[in-house]
């Protein structure tokens, strides 16, 4: 028989209960036009030992891990230490903040924290290619079943056109996905928002 860590089991049960309560609340919320939007995170019960990221309002991923796993990660390799220092989901906030500061002239891409440039921004689908194209990213997009429409394709082309024929490229991969090459961090929020408007994510 498997020996479960009691704290980990408690967190899993709490998460499952929260998901059930959230789905029940969603189903029961009626408006004159049918269902309303799902409840916000603040309506969900959260255990006292689950840490919440104040910037995103979401639970930090490592708070769901058993203590011994957190200790191993903290003593682990460079990448594991980076993950433990700042939750990966914060990258979704960071990319907007960095872009705003770069646009305002308050910082340059060289001043962005190295761990964010080379690791955490991968959570947003942005891979920094420091050796080949410093300061530029390859942005991987999620394309379910490899299906896109003309509007999406025009948007991809418009997003990278400003980087020129050599720098701005739209790749169609062998796995039927899309990659935008040459993306700069200050332009990323507009691309992310444009993708969301077209029912797509990076």
PDB file of N, CA and C in Angstrom, residues 92 121-127 139-149 152 156 171 173 175-180 191-192 195-196 198-202:
ATOM      1  N   UNK A  92       3.501  35.986 -16.280  1.00  0.00           N
ATOM      2  CA  UNK A  92       2.399  36.603 -17.018  1.00  0.00           C
ATOM      3  C   UNK A  92       2.198  38.058 -16.596  1.00  0.00           C
ATOM      4  N   UNK A 121      10.215  33.477 -18.485  1.00  0.00           N
ATOM      5  CA  UNK A 121       9.366  33.917 -19.597  1.00  0.00           C
ATOM      6  C   UNK A 121       8.968  32.763 -20.512  1.00  0.00           C
ATOM      7  N   UNK A 122       9.584  31.599 -20.307  1.00  0.00           N
ATOM      8  CA  UNK A 122       9.158  30.399 -21.050  1.00  0.00           C
ATOM      9  C   UNK A 122       7.734  30.020 -20.673  1.00  0.00           C
ATOM     10  N   UNK A 123       7.298  30.389 -19.455  1.00  0.00           N
ATOM     11  CA  UNK A 123       5.922  30.117 -19.044  1.00  0.00           C
ATOM     12  C   UNK A 123       4.927  30.872 -19.922  1.00  0.00           C
ATOM     13  N   UNK A 124       5.369  31.967 -20.513  1.00  0.00           N
ATOM     14  CA  UNK A 124       4.528  32.767 -21.400  1.00  0.00           C
ATOM     15  C   UNK A 124       4.720  32.316 -22.857  1.00  0.00           C
ATOM     16  N   UNK A 125       5.571  31.314 -23.058  1.00  0.00           N
ATOM     17  CA  UNK A 125       5.842  30.808 -24.399  1.00  0.00           C
ATOM     18  C   UNK A 125       6.960  31.558 -25.106  1.00  0.00           C
ATOM     19  N   UNK A 126       7.732  32.357 -24.351  1.00  0.00           N
ATOM     20  CA  UNK A 126       8.789  33.170 -24.948  1.00  0.00           C
ATOM     21  C   UNK A 126      10.159  32.578 -24.620  1.00  0.00           C
ATOM     22  N   UNK A 127      10.891  32.169 -25.662  1.00  0.00           N
ATOM     23  CA  UNK A 127      12.216  31.590 -25.484  1.00  0.00           C
ATOM     24  C   UNK A 127      13.259  32.591 -25.952  1.00  0.00           C
ATOM     25  N   UNK A 139       8.547  33.097 -29.931  1.00  0.00           N
ATOM     26  CA  UNK A 139       7.306  32.913 -29.179  1.00  0.00           C
ATOM     27  C   UNK A 139       6.538  31.735 -29.773  1.00  0.00           C
ATOM     28  N   UNK A 140       6.354  30.707 -28.939  1.00  0.00           N
ATOM     29  CA  UNK A 140       5.622  29.522 -29.379  1.00  0.00           C
ATOM     30  C   UNK A 140       4.150  29.677 -29.067  1.00  0.00           C
ATOM     31  N   UNK A 141       3.321  29.395 -30.059  1.00  0.00           N
ATOM     32  CA  UNK A 141       1.879  29.527 -29.901  1.00  0.00           C
ATOM     33  C   UNK A 141       1.234  28.151 -29.834  1.00  0.00           C
ATOM     34  N   UNK A 142       0.154  28.070 -29.098  1.00  0.00           N
ATOM     35  CA  UNK A 142      -0.608  26.831 -29.033  1.00  0.00           C
ATOM     36  C   UNK A 142      -1.646  26.857 -30.154  1.00  0.00           C
ATOM     37  N   UNK A 143      -1.597  25.842 -31.013  1.00  0.00           N
ATOM     38  CA  UNK A 143      -2.512  25.748 -32.148  1.00  0.00           C
ATOM     39  C   UNK A 143      -3.193  24.385 -32.090  1.00  0.00           C
ATOM     40  N   UNK A 144      -4.351  24.290 -31.444  1.00  0.00           N
ATOM     41  CA  UNK A 144      -5.036  22.993 -31.336  1.00  0.00           C
ATOM     42  C   UNK A 144      -5.305  22.375 -32.710  1.00  0.00           C
ATOM     43  N   UNK A 145      -4.873  21.145 -32.873  1.00  0.00           N
ATOM     44  CA  UNK A 145      -5.058  20.382 -34.119  1.00  0.00           C
ATOM     45  C   UNK A 145      -4.408  21.045 -35.329  1.00  0.00           C
ATOM     46  N   UNK A 146      -3.551  22.037 -35.118  1.00  0.00           N
ATOM     47  CA  UNK A 146      -2.876  22.695 -36.224  1.00  0.00           C
ATOM     48  C   UNK A 146      -3.784  23.531 -37.103  1.00  0.00           C
ATOM     49  N   UNK A 147      -4.950  23.917 -36.567  1.00  0.00           N
ATOM     50  CA  UNK A 147      -5.934  24.654 -37.377  1.00  0.00           C
ATOM     51  C   UNK A 147      -5.876  26.140 -37.054  1.00  0.00           C
ATOM     52  N   UNK A 148      -5.666  26.957 -38.088  1.00  0.00           N
ATOM     53  CA  UNK A 148      -5.702  28.416 -37.941  1.00  0.00           C
ATOM     54  C   UNK A 148      -6.581  28.979 -39.050  1.00  0.00           C
ATOM     55  N   UNK A 149      -6.980  30.240 -38.874  1.00  0.00           N
ATOM     56  CA  UNK A 149      -7.789  30.878 -39.921  1.00  0.00           C
ATOM     57  C   UNK A 149      -7.014  32.056 -40.522  1.00  0.00           C
ATOM     58  N   UNK A 152      -6.028  34.926 -38.056  1.00  0.00           N
ATOM     59  CA  UNK A 152      -4.885  34.593 -37.202  1.00  0.00           C
ATOM     60  C   UNK A 152      -3.578  34.694 -37.987  1.00  0.00           C
ATOM     61  N   UNK A 156      -0.323  37.054 -37.173  1.00  0.00           N
ATOM     62  CA  UNK A 156       1.063  36.599 -36.984  1.00  0.00           C
ATOM     63  C   UNK A 156       2.009  37.414 -37.858  1.00  0.00           C
ATOM     64  N   UNK A 171       7.151  30.735 -38.296  1.00  0.00           N
ATOM     65  CA  UNK A 171       7.441  29.333 -38.603  1.00  0.00           C
ATOM     66  C   UNK A 171       6.181  28.505 -38.450  1.00  0.00           C
ATOM     67  N   UNK A 173       5.626  24.741 -37.716  1.00  0.00           N
ATOM     68  CA  UNK A 173       6.486  23.645 -37.282  1.00  0.00           C
ATOM     69  C   UNK A 173       5.971  22.295 -37.783  1.00  0.00           C
ATOM     70  N   UNK A 175       5.141  19.967 -35.985  1.00  0.00           N
ATOM     71  CA  UNK A 175       4.072  19.534 -35.073  1.00  0.00           C
ATOM     72  C   UNK A 175       2.808  20.372 -35.250  1.00  0.00           C
ATOM     73  N   UNK A 176       2.714  21.072 -36.363  1.00  0.00           N
ATOM     74  CA  UNK A 176       1.550  21.883 -36.712  1.00  0.00           C
ATOM     75  C   UNK A 176       1.294  23.008 -35.708  1.00  0.00           C
ATOM     76  N   UNK A 177       2.354  23.604 -35.228  1.00  0.00           N
ATOM     77  CA  UNK A 177       2.243  24.766 -34.368  1.00  0.00           C
ATOM     78  C   UNK A 177       2.854  25.971 -35.075  1.00  0.00           C
ATOM     79  N   UNK A 178       2.743  27.126 -34.429  1.00  0.00           N
ATOM     80  CA  UNK A 178       3.277  28.366 -34.991  1.00  0.00           C
ATOM     81  C   UNK A 178       4.326  28.919 -34.039  1.00  0.00           C
ATOM     82  N   UNK A 179       5.406  29.426 -34.592  1.00  0.00           N
ATOM     83  CA  UNK A 179       6.433  30.121 -33.823  1.00  0.00           C
ATOM     84  C   UNK A 179       6.662  31.484 -34.456  1.00  0.00           C
ATOM     85  N   UNK A 180       6.677  32.516 -33.631  1.00  0.00           N
ATOM     86  CA  UNK A 180       6.986  33.864 -34.101  1.00  0.00           C
ATOM     87  C   UNK A 180       8.415  34.172 -33.692  1.00  0.00           C
ATOM     88  N   UNK A 191       1.053  41.301 -28.581  1.00  0.00           N
ATOM     89  CA  UNK A 191       0.896  40.006 -29.252  1.00  0.00           C
ATOM     90  C   UNK A 191       0.035  39.081 -28.397  1.00  0.00           C
ATOM     91  N   UNK A 192       0.311  39.027 -27.102  1.00  0.00           N
ATOM     92  CA  UNK A 192      -0.461  38.163 -26.197  1.00  0.00           C
ATOM     93  C   UNK A 192      -1.934  38.578 -26.203  1.00  0.00           C
ATOM     94  N   UNK A 195      -3.527  37.556 -29.440  1.00  0.00           N
ATOM     95  CA  UNK A 195      -3.793  36.115 -29.461  1.00  0.00           C
ATOM     96  C   UNK A 195      -5.053  35.798 -28.666  1.00  0.00           C
ATOM     97  N   UNK A 196      -5.162  36.403 -27.471  1.00  0.00           N
ATOM     98  CA  UNK A 196      -6.348  36.158 -26.636  1.00  0.00           C
ATOM     99  C   UNK A 196      -7.624  36.606 -27.353  1.00  0.00           C
ATOM    100  N   UNK A 198      -8.160  36.384 -30.332  1.00  0.00           N
ATOM    101  CA  UNK A 198      -8.416  35.408 -31.393  1.00  0.00           C
ATOM    102  C   UNK A 198      -8.530  33.990 -30.832  1.00  0.00           C
ATOM    103  N   UNK A 199      -8.831  33.897 -29.538  1.00  0.00           N
ATOM    104  CA  UNK A 199      -9.014  32.600 -28.872  1.00  0.00           C
ATOM    105  C   UNK A 199      -7.769  31.729 -28.925  1.00  0.00           C
ATOM    106  N   UNK A 200      -6.623  32.330 -28.710  1.00  0.00           N
ATOM    107  CA  UNK A 200      -5.364  31.591 -28.788  1.00  0.00           C
ATOM    108  C   UNK A 200      -4.450  32.038 -27.666  1.00  0.00           C
ATOM    109  N   UNK A 201      -3.476  31.195 -27.306  1.00  0.00           N
ATOM    110  CA  UNK A 201      -2.504  31.544 -26.279  1.00  0.00           C
ATOM    111  C   UNK A 201      -1.109  31.190 -26.762  1.00  0.00           C
ATOM    112  N   UNK A 202      -0.135  31.742 -26.039  1.00  0.00           N
ATOM    113  CA  UNK A 202       1.261  31.393 -26.333  1.00  0.00           C
ATOM    114  C   UNK A 202       1.709  30.343 -25.354  1.00  0.00           C
TER     115      UNK A 202
END
